[in-house]
Amino acid sequence: FIPLGITAGLVIFAIAYGLTRHRFSARAELLHALRKSQLFLLYQPIFELPTNTCIGAEALLRWRHEDGAVVSPDRFIPVAEDSGLIQLVTRRVMELVCKDLTPFLRRNPDFHLSINLSPQDLQSPDTVGQIEQMIRTIGPGAGKFVIEATERGLLEQESTLAVVNAIRALGVEVAIDDFGTGYSSLAYLTTYPFDILKIDKSFTCTACTDSVTSQVALHIIELANTLGMRTLVEGIETPEQAELFRSKGVNYGQGYLFGQPMTAAELVNFVPLHSTP
Ligand code: C2E
Ligand code: CA
Ligand code: CA
Ligand code: CA
C-alpha cells in the first residue's frame, strides 16, 4: 500500500519524464534530419485569378524519414518551434529554394516565390540577413519574394514590426497567412504593413454554400482592398469556388484546382504551360 500523495507524485513524475524525453528525442530526430538533408521542398502554384495564369508558388516543407515515409510540416514545425530549431529550419528552407530554383527564378524575374516564416523568425534580425543572402545568391532582380506570416506569429512587438519593415525594405513583400482564423486579425491589419492578405481555406469551402460565410469573405476582401492590400484565397478546389472569388475581385487563388504541391522539377515544367509569354 502506497499513500495516495506518493502515488500521485510518482504518476506526475512519470508523465513529465516521458514528455521531456519525448521532446528531447523529437528534437534529436529533427537535428538528425537537418544533418542528413532529409528536409525538402514542394511548391504549390499560385494563380492570378483574372488571367488564370500561374504567377508564383508557395514553398512547403516536407521531411523524408529514414524509412521513406514523408512527414507533414504540421507534425514537425511545432517541434522545431518549441525546441529552438526553427531558425535553422528556416535557413535550410532558403538554401533549398536557392538550390532548387536559381536558374528558374533568373529566367522568371516576375515569379512570386512565397516562404513561410515562424514567430521566432520574425522576432530575429538574423532573418533579414538570411533573406538578403538568399536574394544575393539567386541574383538581384531574379524572382519576387513573398514572406508569409501567420497571425499567431505576430505578437504586437516593436521588434517584430522592425523585422517586417526591414524585410520590406529589401523589396520583399509580406503576406498575412491564414487570415480569419485568429483572434486579433483587425488590430494586426492596422499595425503591420502587409502587401497581401491570404484568406484561410476554412472560408473557401463553405463560401459557396453558406451565404453568411460568403458575406464575411466579401467584407474581408473589401477591407483588404480599402487598406491597399491584394488578396489571395487558399484551398480552392472547385471551378465554382474560383468563379465566386474571381467575381468578387480577388487577385490570386491557390488550391488543388490549380495544382497540388509539386517538386521543383515539376514546377519548372508546369509554369511555361500555364502562363502567357
Ligand atoms: P499553410 O501555409 O496554410 O499552407 C497551406 C496548406 O494547405 C498546405 O499544407 C497545402 O498543402 C494545403 N493545401 C493547399 N491547397 C489545398 C486545397 O485545395 N485543399 C486543402 N484541403 N488543402 C490545401 P501543408 O503543406 O501540409 O503545410 C501545412 C502548414 O505547415 C502550412 O500551412 C504552414 O503553416 C506550415 N509550413 C509548411 N512549410 C513551412 C515552412 O517552410 N516553414 C514554416 N515555418 N511553416 C511551414
Ligand atoms: Ca502559408
Ligand atoms: Ca495558409
Ligand atoms: Ca495553415
XYZ file of N, CA, C and O in Angstrom, residues 149-151 154 156 161 164 168 174-180 183-199 216 219-231:
184
model
N 3.462 35.353 -43.053
C 3.469 35.382 -41.589
C 2.069 35.017 -41.103
O 1.085 35.476 -41.670
N 1.991 34.176 -40.083
C 0.669 33.848 -39.534
C 0.363 34.790 -38.380
O 1.260 35.318 -37.736
N -0.928 34.946 -38.133
C -1.340 35.841 -37.056
C -0.750 35.429 -35.724
O -0.376 36.257 -34.916
N 2.429 37.025 -34.944
C 2.590 38.458 -34.904
C 2.120 39.039 -33.581
O 1.097 39.679 -33.501
N 2.133 41.703 -30.856
C 2.353 43.126 -31.091
C 3.623 43.569 -30.413
O 3.626 44.040 -29.294
N 7.751 44.278 -35.660
C 7.458 45.327 -36.637
C 8.740 45.783 -37.330
O 8.761 45.978 -38.547
N 9.696 43.107 -39.866
C 8.798 43.182 -41.024
C 9.181 44.369 -41.913
O 9.280 44.233 -43.140
N 10.612 44.277 -45.835
C 10.004 45.024 -46.946
C 11.008 45.977 -47.590
O 10.942 46.240 -48.787
N 5.263 41.134 -47.915
C 4.858 40.384 -46.732
C 3.358 40.098 -46.814
O 2.558 40.996 -47.082
N 3.009 38.827 -46.632
C 1.606 38.410 -46.670
C 1.173 37.969 -45.283
O 1.954 37.365 -44.544
N -0.064 38.267 -44.925
C -0.612 37.700 -43.697
C -1.333 36.414 -44.089
O -2.204 36.408 -44.952
N -0.893 35.307 -43.464
C -1.356 33.965 -43.820
C -2.554 33.568 -42.947
O -2.717 34.114 -41.855
N -3.356 32.636 -43.421
C -4.449 32.056 -42.615
C -5.370 33.122 -42.040
O -5.846 32.994 -40.911
N -5.630 34.182 -42.806
C -6.434 35.267 -42.248
C -7.851 34.777 -41.957
O -8.467 34.102 -42.764
N -8.336 35.162 -40.775
C -9.695 34.789 -40.393
C -9.724 33.653 -39.397
O -10.792 33.246 -38.950
N -7.557 35.676 -33.563
C -8.465 36.439 -32.715
C -8.357 37.940 -32.919
O -9.317 38.650 -32.727
N -7.186 38.419 -33.266
C -6.992 39.867 -33.295
C -6.701 40.362 -34.702
O -5.950 41.302 -34.892
N -7.298 39.710 -35.675
C -6.999 39.994 -37.067
C -7.047 41.480 -37.395
O -6.170 42.003 -38.051
N -8.099 42.157 -36.920
C -8.294 43.530 -37.346
C -7.189 44.429 -36.812
O -6.676 45.278 -37.531
N -6.792 44.206 -35.542
C -5.715 45.014 -34.968
C -4.426 44.817 -35.770
O -3.702 45.769 -36.045
N -4.134 43.551 -36.158
C -2.907 43.284 -36.906
C -2.884 44.021 -38.230
O -1.856 44.493 -38.676
N -4.044 44.089 -38.863
C -4.097 44.724 -40.179
C -3.680 46.181 -40.126
O -3.121 46.703 -41.083
N -3.969 46.851 -39.003
C -3.598 48.261 -38.938
C -2.199 48.447 -38.352
O -1.609 49.504 -38.497
N -1.646 47.386 -37.700
C -0.313 47.510 -37.098
C 0.791 47.240 -38.120
O 1.821 47.893 -38.114
N 0.571 46.234 -38.980
C 1.632 45.796 -39.890
C 1.328 46.181 -41.332
O 0.177 46.118 -41.758
N 2.389 46.535 -42.066
C 2.198 46.953 -43.461
C 2.165 45.753 -44.414
O 3.107 45.506 -45.148
N 1.076 45.000 -44.418
C 1.011 43.827 -45.287
C 0.737 44.223 -46.736
O 0.011 45.175 -46.999
N 1.324 43.457 -47.640
C 1.077 43.671 -49.060
C -0.061 42.775 -49.556
O -0.795 43.139 -50.455
N -0.145 41.570 -48.966
C -1.100 40.564 -49.456
C -1.818 39.943 -48.260
O -1.204 39.696 -47.220
N -3.106 39.711 -48.408
C -3.875 39.041 -47.362
C -4.341 37.689 -47.900
O -4.990 37.625 -48.949
N -3.966 36.616 -47.209
C -4.372 35.271 -47.635
C -5.567 34.823 -46.807
O -5.454 34.660 -45.586
N -6.689 34.641 -47.461
C -7.903 34.223 -46.759
C -7.837 32.713 -46.539
O -7.606 31.935 -47.478
N -19.105 37.324 -45.135
C -17.921 37.641 -44.334
C -16.697 37.724 -45.246
O -15.903 38.667 -45.179
N -16.621 40.881 -47.204
C -16.213 42.053 -46.416
C -14.721 42.049 -46.120
O -14.101 43.112 -46.080
N -14.154 40.864 -45.926
C -12.694 40.785 -45.728
C -11.985 41.295 -46.983
O -11.017 42.050 -46.910
N -12.491 40.882 -48.135
C -11.881 41.306 -49.410
C -11.964 42.831 -49.557
O -10.982 43.493 -49.899
N -13.131 43.385 -49.237
C -13.310 44.848 -49.341
C -12.377 45.579 -48.378
O -11.773 46.588 -48.733
N -12.295 45.038 -47.162
C -11.435 45.647 -46.141
C -9.983 45.651 -46.616
O -9.285 46.666 -46.524
N -9.531 44.507 -47.140
C -8.154 44.401 -47.628
C -7.919 45.429 -48.727
O -6.912 46.145 -48.723
N -8.864 45.533 -49.654
C -8.711 46.490 -50.751
C -8.652 47.922 -50.229
O -7.833 48.719 -50.681
N -9.508 48.218 -49.251
C -9.517 49.565 -48.664
C -8.158 49.888 -48.054
O -7.680 51.019 -48.137
N -7.535 48.867 -47.433
C -6.241 49.083 -46.787
C -5.078 48.958 -47.777
O -3.911 48.964 -47.382
N -5.388 48.798 -49.051
C -4.350 48.768 -50.085
C -3.635 47.434 -50.225
O -2.521 47.372 -50.742
N -4.282 46.351 -49.764
C -3.645 45.030 -49.898
C -4.267 44.265 -51.060
O -5.440 44.429 -51.362
N -3.457 43.379 -51.672
C -4.009 42.426 -52.632
C -4.490 41.212 -51.850
O -4.088 40.991 -50.704
N -5.373 40.419 -52.482
C -5.953 39.277 -51.765
C -5.669 37.966 -52.487
O -5.537 37.925 -53.715
